[in-house]
Short mmCIF file of C-alpha atoms in Angstrom, two decimals:
data_model
loop_
_atom_site.label_atom_id
_atom_site.label_comp_id
_atom_site.label_asym_id
_atom_site.label_seq_id
_atom_site.Cartn_x
_atom_site.Cartn_y
_atom_site.Cartn_z
CA UNK A 1392 -0.16 -0.14 0.07
CA UNK A 1393 1.49 2.81 -0.81
CA UNK A 1394 1.15 6.01 1.76
CA UNK A 1395 0.32 9.78 0.85
CA UNK A 1396 3.21 12.13 1.44
CA UNK A 1397 3.12 13.64 4.66
CA UNK A 1398 5.27 16.96 5.94
CA UNK A 1399 8.10 14.95 7.02
CA UNK A 1400 8.75 14.33 3.12
CA UNK A 1401 9.05 18.09 1.69
CA UNK A 1402 12.09 18.12 0.40
CA UNK A 1403 13.28 21.49 2.69
CA UNK A 1404 13.51 19.51 5.17
CA UNK A 1405 16.94 17.63 3.94
CA UNK A 1406 18.55 20.20 5.54
CA UNK A 1407 17.67 19.62 8.90
CA UNK A 1408 20.21 17.39 10.24
CA UNK A 1409 19.37 18.07 14.13
CA UNK A 1410 18.62 15.39 16.81
CA UNK A 1411 15.89 16.19 19.07
CA UNK A 1412 15.92 12.53 20.98
CA UNK A 1413 18.29 12.90 23.95
CA UNK A 1414 21.78 10.90 24.09
CA UNK A 1415 21.07 7.53 24.84
CA UNK A 1416 23.87 5.30 26.03
CA UNK A 1417 25.08 3.31 22.61
CA UNK A 1418 25.75 -0.12 24.38
CA UNK A 1419 22.17 -0.21 25.84
CA UNK A 1420 20.84 0.64 22.39
CA UNK A 1421 22.95 -1.77 20.61
CA UNK A 1422 21.68 -4.51 22.72
CA UNK A 1423 18.42 -3.59 22.46
CA UNK A 1424 18.64 -3.53 18.66
CA UNK A 1425 20.39 -6.80 18.51
CA UNK A 1426 17.09 -8.68 20.22
CA UNK A 1427 14.51 -6.53 18.65
CA UNK A 1428 14.58 -6.49 15.16
CA UNK A 1429 17.09 -9.75 14.63
CA UNK A 1430 15.84 -12.03 18.15
CA UNK A 1431 14.03 -15.18 15.87
CA UNK A 1432 10.44 -15.23 16.31
CA UNK A 1433 8.87 -17.48 19.27
CA UNK A 1434 7.09 -19.03 15.85
CA UNK A 1435 10.39 -19.92 14.40
CA UNK A 1436 9.47 -23.72 13.81
CA UNK A 1437 6.14 -23.01 12.26
CA UNK A 1438 5.44 -24.44 9.13
CA UNK A 1439 6.66 -21.79 6.58
CA UNK A 1440 4.02 -19.32 4.90
CA UNK A 1441 2.91 -19.81 1.31
CA UNK A 1442 4.17 -17.83 -1.18
CA UNK A 1443 2.19 -14.58 -1.29
CA UNK A 1444 1.00 -12.72 -4.85
CA UNK A 1445 2.01 -16.23 -6.63
CA UNK A 1446 0.97 -16.87 -10.00
CA UNK A 1447 0.11 -20.01 -11.39
CA UNK A 1448 3.27 -21.20 -13.38
CA UNK A 1449 2.78 -21.54 -16.75
CA UNK A 1450 4.25 -24.14 -18.82
CA UNK A 1451 7.23 -21.82 -20.99
CA UNK A 1452 6.40 -24.01 -24.11
CA UNK A 1453 2.90 -22.46 -24.76
CA UNK A 1454 4.34 -18.96 -24.09
CA UNK A 1455 7.66 -19.27 -25.94
CA UNK A 1456 8.14 -17.11 -29.33
CA UNK A 1457 9.71 -19.20 -32.14
CA UNK A 1458 13.42 -18.18 -33.27
CA UNK A 1459 13.60 -16.51 -36.68
CA UNK A 1460 15.09 -18.09 -39.36
CA UNK A 1461 18.15 -15.85 -40.83
CA UNK A 1462 19.91 -18.52 -42.44
CA UNK A 1463 20.78 -18.21 -45.52
CA UNK A 1464 20.33 -21.49 -47.62
CA UNK A 1465 22.98 -23.15 -49.43
CA UNK A 1466 23.12 -25.52 -52.84
CA UNK A 1467 26.25 -27.39 -51.05
CA UNK A 1468 25.31 -29.66 -48.10
CA UNK A 1469 26.99 -28.55 -44.95
CA UNK A 1470 26.18 -27.66 -41.84
CA UNK A 1471 24.93 -24.18 -42.98
CA UNK A 1472 22.39 -26.59 -44.64
CA UNK A 1473 20.55 -27.72 -41.89
CA UNK A 1474 17.21 -26.38 -40.60
CA UNK A 1475 17.92 -23.47 -37.92
CA UNK A 1476 15.73 -25.79 -35.41
CA UNK A 1477 18.65 -28.55 -36.16
CA UNK A 1478 21.43 -25.63 -35.81
CA UNK A 1479 19.88 -24.27 -32.93
CA UNK A 1480 19.56 -28.07 -30.94
CA UNK A 1481 23.49 -28.58 -31.95
CA UNK A 1482 24.31 -25.07 -30.35
CA UNK A 1483 22.30 -26.03 -27.21
CA UNK A 1484 25.32 -28.35 -26.43
CA UNK A 1485 27.99 -25.78 -26.46
CA UNK A 1486 28.98 -23.45 -23.62
CA UNK A 1487 26.76 -20.24 -24.06
CA UNK A 1488 30.50 -18.22 -24.24
CA UNK A 1489 31.09 -20.18 -26.97
CA UNK A 1490 28.45 -19.64 -29.06
CA UNK A 1491 27.90 -16.21 -28.41
CA UNK A 1492 31.62 -15.39 -28.39
CA UNK A 1493 33.21 -17.21 -30.96
CA UNK A 1494 30.34 -19.33 -33.27
CA UNK A 1495 29.14 -15.82 -34.00
CA UNK A 1496 32.81 -15.28 -36.18
CA UNK A 1497 32.37 -18.00 -38.25
CA UNK A 1498 30.01 -16.52 -40.84
CA UNK A 1499 27.19 -13.83 -41.22
CA UNK A 1500 24.37 -16.52 -41.41
CA UNK A 1501 25.26 -18.05 -37.97
CA UNK A 1502 26.28 -14.60 -36.49
CA UNK A 1503 22.71 -13.61 -37.51
CA UNK A 1504 21.47 -17.21 -35.99
CA UNK A 1505 23.25 -16.58 -32.73
CA UNK A 1506 23.23 -12.82 -32.44
CA UNK A 1507 18.56 -13.45 -32.34
CA UNK A 1508 17.68 -12.47 -28.98
CA UNK A 1509 14.36 -14.77 -29.75
CA UNK A 1510 17.07 -17.57 -29.85
CA UNK A 1511 18.58 -16.81 -26.04
CA UNK A 1512 14.88 -16.87 -24.63
CA UNK A 1513 14.46 -19.88 -26.27
CA UNK A 1514 17.48 -21.44 -24.80
CA UNK A 1515 17.16 -19.46 -21.30
CA UNK A 1516 13.56 -21.09 -20.46
CA UNK A 1517 14.51 -24.34 -21.98
CA UNK A 1518 17.06 -24.19 -19.01
CA UNK A 1519 15.21 -23.48 -16.33
CA UNK A 1520 11.62 -24.86 -17.42
CA UNK A 1521 10.11 -22.27 -15.14
CA UNK A 1522 9.07 -18.32 -16.22
CA UNK A 1523 12.06 -16.43 -16.54
CA UNK A 1524 12.39 -13.44 -15.25
CA UNK A 1525 10.00 -12.23 -12.85
CA UNK A 1526 10.22 -8.96 -13.93
CA UNK A 1527 11.46 -8.55 -18.06
CA UNK A 1528 12.03 -4.95 -18.76
CA UNK A 1529 11.99 -3.78 -22.75
CA UNK A 1530 15.77 -4.31 -23.07
CA UNK A 1531 16.38 -7.49 -21.19
CA UNK A 1532 19.71 -8.49 -22.00
CA UNK A 1533 19.32 -12.19 -23.04
CA UNK A 1534 22.20 -13.46 -23.79
CA UNK A 1535 24.07 -12.44 -20.46
CA UNK A 1536 21.15 -13.70 -18.84
CA UNK A 1537 21.70 -16.88 -20.32
CA UNK A 1538 25.19 -17.14 -19.87
CA UNK A 1539 25.11 -16.60 -16.03
CA UNK A 1540 21.59 -19.01 -15.52
CA UNK A 1541 23.93 -21.51 -17.14
CA UNK A 1542 27.11 -20.78 -15.54
CA UNK A 1543 25.23 -20.89 -12.38
CA UNK A 1544 23.00 -24.19 -12.89
CA UNK A 1545 26.54 -25.84 -13.46
CA UNK A 1546 28.65 -24.50 -10.78
CA UNK A 1547 25.77 -26.00 -8.12
CA UNK A 1548 25.43 -28.74 -9.90
CA UNK A 1549 24.46 -32.18 -7.96
CA UNK A 1550 23.69 -29.77 -4.27
CA UNK A 1551 26.93 -27.99 -5.05
CA UNK A 1552 29.06 -31.09 -4.52
CA UNK A 1553 31.87 -29.37 -6.97
CA UNK A 1554 32.63 -26.21 -5.04
CA UNK A 1555 35.38 -26.07 -2.86
CA UNK A 1556 34.68 -25.31 0.85
CA UNK A 1557 36.93 -23.14 3.04
CA UNK A 1558 36.32 -21.74 6.88
CA UNK A 1559 38.15 -18.60 8.29
CA UNK A 1560 37.59 -18.55 11.38
CA UNK A 1561 40.78 -16.90 13.12
CA UNK A 1562 40.44 -13.19 12.33
CA UNK A 1563 37.99 -12.24 14.70
CA UNK A 1564 36.55 -12.56 18.43
CA UNK A 1565 33.26 -11.92 18.08
CA UNK A 1566 30.27 -11.98 15.76
CA UNK A 1567 30.82 -11.15 12.12
CA UNK A 1568 27.85 -8.46 10.79
CA UNK A 1569 28.90 -7.89 7.44
CA UNK A 1570 31.06 -8.75 4.39
CA UNK A 1571 32.60 -7.18 0.97
CA UNK A 1572 34.33 -9.06 -2.14
CA UNK A 1573 36.43 -6.33 -3.39
CA UNK A 1574 38.19 -6.67 -7.26
CA UNK A 1575 36.27 -9.49 -8.48
CA UNK A 1576 36.62 -11.21 -5.56
CA UNK A 1577 40.29 -11.67 -5.01
CA UNK A 1578 40.21 -9.72 -1.54
CA UNK A 1579 37.29 -9.93 0.86
CA UNK A 1580 36.27 -7.47 3.61
CA UNK A 1581 34.42 -8.55 7.01
CA UNK A 1582 33.09 -6.06 9.50
CA UNK A 1583 32.53 -7.44 13.75
CA UNK A 1584 31.55 -6.61 16.82
CA UNK A 1585 34.88 -6.85 18.33
CA UNK A 1586 34.79 -3.22 16.52
CA UNK A 1587 37.55 -4.67 13.61
CA UNK A 1588 37.24 -4.47 9.47
CA UNK A 1589 39.20 -7.34 8.75
CA UNK A 1590 40.81 -7.78 4.93
CA UNK A 1591 41.70 -11.06 3.59
CA UNK A 1592 43.73 -12.59 0.38
CA UNK A 1593 41.14 -14.73 -1.44
CA UNK A 1594 43.81 -15.88 -3.43
CA UNK A 1595 45.54 -17.74 -0.68
CA UNK A 1596 42.59 -20.13 0.12
CA UNK A 1597 44.07 -23.73 1.04
CA UNK A 1598 47.44 -21.96 2.26
CA UNK A 1599 48.25 -21.11 5.82
CA UNK A 1600 45.53 -19.02 8.05
CA UNK A 1601 48.52 -16.24 8.43
CA UNK A 1602 48.20 -15.47 4.27
CA UNK A 1603 44.93 -15.23 4.04
CA UNK A 1604 43.95 -13.24 6.66
CA UNK A 1605 45.99 -9.60 5.72
CA UNK A 1606 45.62 -7.13 8.07
CA UNK A 1607 43.44 -5.12 10.07
CA UNK A 1608 42.23 -1.53 8.84
CA UNK A 1609 43.17 1.40 11.25
CA UNK A 1610 45.86 2.44 12.84
CA UNK A 1611 44.76 1.57 16.26
CA UNK A 1612 46.69 -0.73 18.12
CA UNK A 1613 43.15 -2.76 19.13
CA UNK A 1614 40.68 -1.86 16.71
CA UNK A 1615 39.48 -0.02 13.83
CA UNK A 1616 36.11 1.41 15.38
CA UNK A 1617 36.12 2.83 18.88
CA UNK A 1618 37.24 0.50 21.92
CA UNK A 1619 35.14 2.43 24.27
CA UNK A 1620 31.58 2.21 24.51
CA UNK A 1621 29.82 0.26 21.63
CA UNK A 1622 32.20 0.33 18.14
CA UNK A 1623 30.77 -2.89 16.29
CA UNK A 1624 31.12 -2.42 12.44
CA UNK A 1625 27.53 -3.35 11.19
CA UNK A 1626 27.81 -1.93 7.67
CA UNK A 1627 30.49 -2.46 4.47
CA UNK A 1628 30.28 -0.43 1.22
CA UNK A 1629 32.71 -0.09 -1.71
CA UNK A 1630 33.14 1.94 -4.78
CA UNK A 1631 35.90 1.03 -6.81
CA UNK A 1632 39.06 0.58 -4.65
CA UNK A 1633 38.02 2.99 -1.79
CA UNK A 1634 35.81 1.48 1.04
CA UNK A 1635 33.74 2.56 3.88
CA UNK A 1636 32.51 0.93 7.09
CA UNK A 1637 29.91 2.10 9.34
CA UNK A 1638 29.72 1.29 12.93
CA UNK A 1639 27.67 1.58 16.53
CA UNK A 1640 30.34 4.20 17.62
CA UNK A 1641 28.50 7.09 14.77
CA UNK A 1642 31.27 7.36 12.26
CA UNK A 1643 31.51 6.09 9.04
CA UNK A 1644 35.46 5.50 8.00
CA UNK A 1645 36.96 5.88 4.83
CA UNK A 1646 39.52 3.14 3.26
CA UNK A 1647 41.78 3.62 0.12
CA UNK A 1648 42.38 -0.40 -0.55
CA UNK A 1649 45.41 0.95 -3.63
CA UNK A 1650 47.02 2.88 -0.60
CA UNK A 1651 47.38 -0.55 1.48
CA UNK A 1652 44.12 -0.03 3.13
CA UNK A 1653 45.19 3.68 4.44
CA UNK A 1654 42.30 5.32 5.91
CA UNK A 1655 41.36 8.80 4.19
CA UNK A 1656 38.43 10.36 6.49
CA UNK A 1657 35.82 9.76 8.34
CA UNK A 1658 32.02 11.27 9.05
CA UNK A 1659 31.03 11.82 12.39
CA UNK A 1660 27.27 11.57 12.48
CA UNK A 1661 24.34 11.66 15.42
CA UNK A 1662 23.94 7.89 15.60
CA UNK A 1663 24.58 4.33 14.70
CA UNK A 1664 25.00 3.81 11.31
CA UNK A 1665 23.23 0.65 10.62
CA UNK A 1666 23.71 0.91 6.61
CA UNK A 1667 25.58 2.40 3.44
CA UNK A 1668 25.58 3.01 0.26
CA UNK A 1669 28.40 4.18 -1.72
CA UNK A 1670 28.51 5.62 -5.66
CA UNK A 1671 31.38 7.93 -7.44
CA UNK A 1672 29.64 11.12 -6.52
CA UNK A 1673 27.79 10.52 -3.14
CA UNK A 1674 28.06 8.74 -0.10
CA UNK A 1675 24.77 7.36 1.50
CA UNK A 1676 24.73 6.14 5.67
CA UNK A 1677 21.04 5.15 7.19
CA UNK A 1678 21.32 5.89 10.81
CA UNK A 1679 19.36 4.09 14.16
CA UNK A 1680 17.97 7.93 14.28
CA UNK A 1681 15.72 7.12 11.57
CA UNK A 1682 17.69 9.49 9.13
CA UNK A 1683 18.94 9.45 5.63
CA UNK A 1684 21.85 11.48 5.39
CA UNK A 1685 23.64 12.39 2.04
CA UNK A 1686 27.65 13.37 1.82
CA UNK A 1687 30.38 13.85 -1.14
CA UNK A 1688 33.32 11.92 -0.32
CA UNK A 1689 35.29 14.03 -2.55
CA UNK A 1690 35.14 17.16 -0.19
CA UNK A 1691 35.53 16.54 3.05
CA UNK A 1692 33.74 14.31 2.81
CA UNK A 1693 30.83 17.40 2.75
CA UNK A 1694 27.52 17.23 4.49
CA UNK A 1695 24.81 17.45 1.65
CA UNK A 1696 21.22 16.91 3.29
CA UNK A 1697 19.73 14.75 5.63
CA UNK A 1698 16.10 13.95 6.52
CA UNK A 1699 14.06 11.62 8.88
CA UNK A 1700 12.63 9.81 6.12
CA UNK A 1701 11.42 7.03 8.62
CA UNK A 1702 9.57 6.42 12.39
CA UNK A 1703 11.88 3.94 13.40
CA UNK A 1704 15.90 3.21 12.44
CA UNK A 1705 16.77 2.59 8.59
CA UNK A 1706 17.58 -1.18 8.05
CA UNK A 1707 18.71 -1.02 4.62
CA UNK A 1708 19.38 0.95 2.01
CA UNK A 1709 20.15 1.33 -1.98
CA UNK A 1710 21.29 4.08 -4.36
CA UNK A 1711 21.85 4.21 -8.08
CA UNK A 1712 22.23 7.43 -10.21
CA UNK A 1713 17.63 8.23 -9.92
CA UNK A 1714 16.83 7.13 -6.38
CA UNK A 1715 17.77 6.36 -2.75
CA UNK A 1716 15.66 3.75 -1.42
CA UNK A 1717 15.39 2.68 2.17
CA UNK A 1718 13.80 0.44 4.25
CA UNK A 1719 13.29 0.84 7.56
CA UNK A 1720 11.84 -0.87 10.91
CA UNK A 1721 8.68 1.18 10.51
CA UNK A 1722 8.07 -1.05 7.94
CA UNK A 1723 7.84 1.18 5.48
CA UNK A 1724 10.38 1.65 1.76
CA UNK A 1725 10.70 5.03 1.05
CA UNK A 1726 11.90 6.19 -2.75
CA UNK A 1727 13.29 9.10 -3.35
CA UNK A 1728 14.20 11.49 -6.28
CA UNK A 1729 18.09 12.54 -6.85
CA UNK A 1730 17.55 14.66 -9.15
CA UNK A 1731 14.08 16.26 -8.31
CA UNK A 1732 15.27 16.28 -4.20
CA UNK A 1733 12.27 14.91 -3.31
CA UNK A 1734 10.06 11.56 -1.90
CA UNK A 1735 8.52 10.08 -4.53
CA UNK A 1736 6.83 6.97 -2.60
CA UNK A 1737 6.37 5.83 0.44
CA UNK A 1738 5.17 2.08 0.46
CA UNK A 1739 3.80 0.39 3.30
CA UNK A 1740 4.49 -2.92 3.92
CA UNK A 1741 3.85 -6.35 5.91
CA UNK A 1742 6.97 -6.69 7.66
CA UNK A 1743 10.21 -5.23 7.68
CA UNK A 1744 12.72 -5.05 5.18
CA UNK A 1745 16.64 -6.28 6.11
CA UNK A 1746 18.38 -6.46 3.15
CA UNK A 1747 18.49 -5.22 -0.43
CA UNK A 1748 19.55 -5.74 -3.81
CA UNK A 1749 18.79 -4.52 -7.50
CA UNK A 1750 19.92 -4.71 -11.16
CA UNK A 1751 18.59 -3.08 -14.00
CA UNK A 1752 14.74 -2.71 -13.41
CA UNK A 1753 14.18 -5.45 -10.18
CA UNK A 1754 15.06 -4.53 -6.90
CA UNK A 1755 14.90 -7.94 -4.30
CA UNK A 1756 14.64 -7.75 -1.33
CA UNK A 1757 14.33 -10.01 2.26
CA UNK A 1758 12.36 -9.47 5.02
CA UNK A 1759 11.70 -9.88 8.80
CA UNK A 1760 9.57 -12.62 8.35
CA UNK A 1761 11.63 -14.57 6.26
CA UNK A 1762 10.28 -13.77 2.51
CA UNK A 1763 11.30 -12.45 -0.55
CA UNK A 1764 9.43 -9.33 -2.24
CA UNK A 1765 10.27 -8.34 -5.79
CA UNK A 1766 9.59 -4.67 -6.63
CA UNK A 1767 9.46 -3.48 -10.03
CA UNK A 1768 10.86 -0.04 -11.46
CA UNK A 1769 8.08 1.21 -13.67
CA UNK A 1770 8.19 4.70 -15.28
CA UNK A 1771 10.13 5.75 -12.05
CA UNK A 1772 7.65 4.14 -10.13
CA UNK A 1773 8.45 0.92 -7.71
CA UNK A 1774 5.86 -1.41 -7.70
CA UNK A 1775 5.15 -4.73 -5.35
CA UNK A 1776 4.86 -7.35 -7.97
CA UNK A 1777 6.14 -10.99 -6.58
CA UNK A 1778 6.48 -12.18 -3.07
CA UNK A 1779 7.84 -15.82 -2.24
CA UNK A 1780 8.49 -18.03 0.51
CA UNK A 1781 11.78 -19.64 -0.92
CA UNK A 1782 12.04 -22.03 2.80
CA UNK A 1783 13.58 -19.80 4.97
CA UNK A 1784 11.88 -19.58 8.47
CA UNK A 1785 13.30 -16.60 10.26
CA UNK A 1786 14.58 -13.23 9.55
CA UNK A 1787 16.22 -13.11 5.78
CA UNK A 1788 19.77 -11.74 6.49
CA UNK A 1789 21.15 -11.07 3.36
CA UNK A 1790 20.00 -11.30 0.19
CA UNK A 1791 22.43 -11.00 -3.26
CA UNK A 1792 20.52 -11.22 -6.92
CA UNK A 1793 21.84 -11.41 -10.42
CA UNK A 1794 20.50 -11.88 -13.76
CA UNK A 1795 21.34 -15.67 -13.34
CA UNK A 1796 21.84 -16.11 -9.62
CA UNK A 1797 20.07 -15.77 -6.26
CA UNK A 1798 21.44 -16.20 -2.62
CA UNK A 1799 19.58 -15.41 0.90
CA UNK A 1800 20.98 -15.94 4.33
CA UNK A 1801 18.86 -15.91 7.28
CA UNK A 1802 18.60 -16.67 10.80
CA UNK A 1803 17.76 -19.90 10.35
CA UNK A 1804 21.27 -20.55 9.95
CA UNK A 1805 20.62 -21.79 6.42
CA UNK A 1806 22.34 -20.33 3.06
CA UNK A 1807 20.43 -20.95 0.14
CA UNK A 1808 21.76 -20.98 -3.69
CA UNK A 1809 18.39 -20.20 -5.98
CA UNK A 1810 17.69 -19.43 -9.76
CA UNK A 1811 15.72 -16.31 -9.85
CA UNK A 1812 12.56 -17.66 -12.05
CA UNK A 1813 8.94 -17.08 -10.74
CA UNK A 1814 9.35 -18.68 -8.08
CA UNK A 1815 12.64 -18.90 -7.43
CA UNK A 1816 14.25 -22.56 -7.44
CA UNK A 1817 16.21 -23.76 -4.70
CA UNK A 1818 19.46 -25.40 -5.57
CA UNK A 1819 21.43 -25.70 -2.34
CA UNK A 1820 21.28 -25.01 0.86
CA UNK A 1821 23.82 -24.97 3.70
CA UNK A 1822 23.66 -25.45 7.11
CA UNK A 1823 25.70 -23.60 9.94
CA UNK A 1824 25.64 -23.87 13.59
CA UNK A 1825 25.72 -20.54 13.91
CA UNK A 1826 23.21 -17.70 12.58
CA UNK A 1827 24.35 -16.18 9.05
CA UNK A 1828 24.37 -12.25 9.29
CA UNK A 1829 25.01 -11.76 4.97
CA UNK A 1830 26.09 -12.55 2.17
CA UNK A 1831 28.09 -11.32 -1.01
CA UNK A 1832 29.16 -13.00 -4.45
CA UNK A 1833 31.42 -12.06 -6.80
CA UNK A 1834 33.21 -13.46 -9.88
CA UNK A 1835 33.45 -17.07 -8.40
CA UNK A 1836 33.17 -17.14 -4.91
CA UNK A 1837 30.49 -16.80 -2.69
CA UNK A 1838 31.30 -15.77 1.13
CA UNK A 1839 28.89 -15.93 3.86
CA UNK A 1840 29.36 -13.97 7.26
CA UNK A 1841 28.22 -16.10 10.50
CA UNK A 1842 27.82 -15.01 14.54
CA UNK A 1843 29.82 -18.27 14.60
CA UNK A 1844 33.43 -15.91 14.59
CA UNK A 1845 34.06 -17.08 11.08
CA UNK A 1846 33.81 -16.65 7.21
CA UNK A 1847 32.17 -19.22 5.09
CA UNK A 1848 33.82 -19.48 1.29
CA UNK A 1849 33.07 -21.67 -1.81
CA UNK A 1850 35.27 -21.22 -4.31
CA UNK A 1851 32.87 -22.49 -7.49
CA UNK A 1852 34.42 -23.64 -10.96
CA UNK A 1853 35.48 -20.16 -12.62
#
């Protein structure tokens, strides 16, 4: 349900960074937050709720368009004399990357055939045998989607038996609440309640632990963030070689990975920093005091604007060149138009969102009841188009979506690997002794953080 825009949505409110609330002990505040927001509900073991807004899955063959024949007739017997249907059948046994990048260079006839998007749409839908994608935009990249789908299915085939597993358990002495992959998965950052941000070199997986753990960021002898008081590291974000870490000590610290992880800036806020989004021209924070604040990381960093968009703490945040999207414990999703400097939408939800991931026109979110929600960006407005139950019994703490892959983690102590169809198909589940707090996937690596003081790493086939 979309709520009417209220007085707090006036763009003039952006510049008000005052904090009318009285100061609260950060230790007590942090403990109360975790108990309230992340504690499993009493009905955790109840039967999973049925999918919401789900539509009957139609047979792919019934709605599949037919590929247009563009292969020229030839007089001499040979491969090109075969009907297009047979050529496509032959191509279906070849790697999608080879078909797209190599076969298309053989001749004009094959190039026309394999560059037809209908060809790739047919191939993708036959691979997944379910409606795909959940939201199809006008210029959907079918070749890229098909390549990623096939790679994802191959990597996690047979319940992921070919994925190499590593446990990095010697870097933190308290729960790890944030994880971030850098440089195509070569490096990894982890933020913990021990107040440290650790840098890991995942190219050294399988070697001695001392070779994998590179360093702890910061010059302080004991921790990256504040030692006294509550300095839990709760969020991480990156832009190129620059990284920022947000903490319960009400600071955001900026690090230059091109300079061996040296600190090059610090932002002091009025409250705990729970989520971050980092773009070349802006750094956006979501804080415990219900505010969304924008900084220019290139200048100082300098405060640009701040507004209290919610009535409870801001738990999840995303930004791109057009929008800033925030989810809160007040069970609202707020969309801000960056260019017009005003609130576009305020959507009231049935539960609060803990994590978000988006690509192109799709926004995937995970909530406090173990459900996934998909929003479509249609002409600048976000609409809830599907809600799914993918088997989680409690809060979804992490989500990563791409054209051909979907990963989710939960306080039910599972990481689930899905194909992003309608509904998502779970192809692999990994269980842990402790709660998973987040997930990140890049290149051929998947890393999940846990309250068990470890990073769980899966190295997939390249």
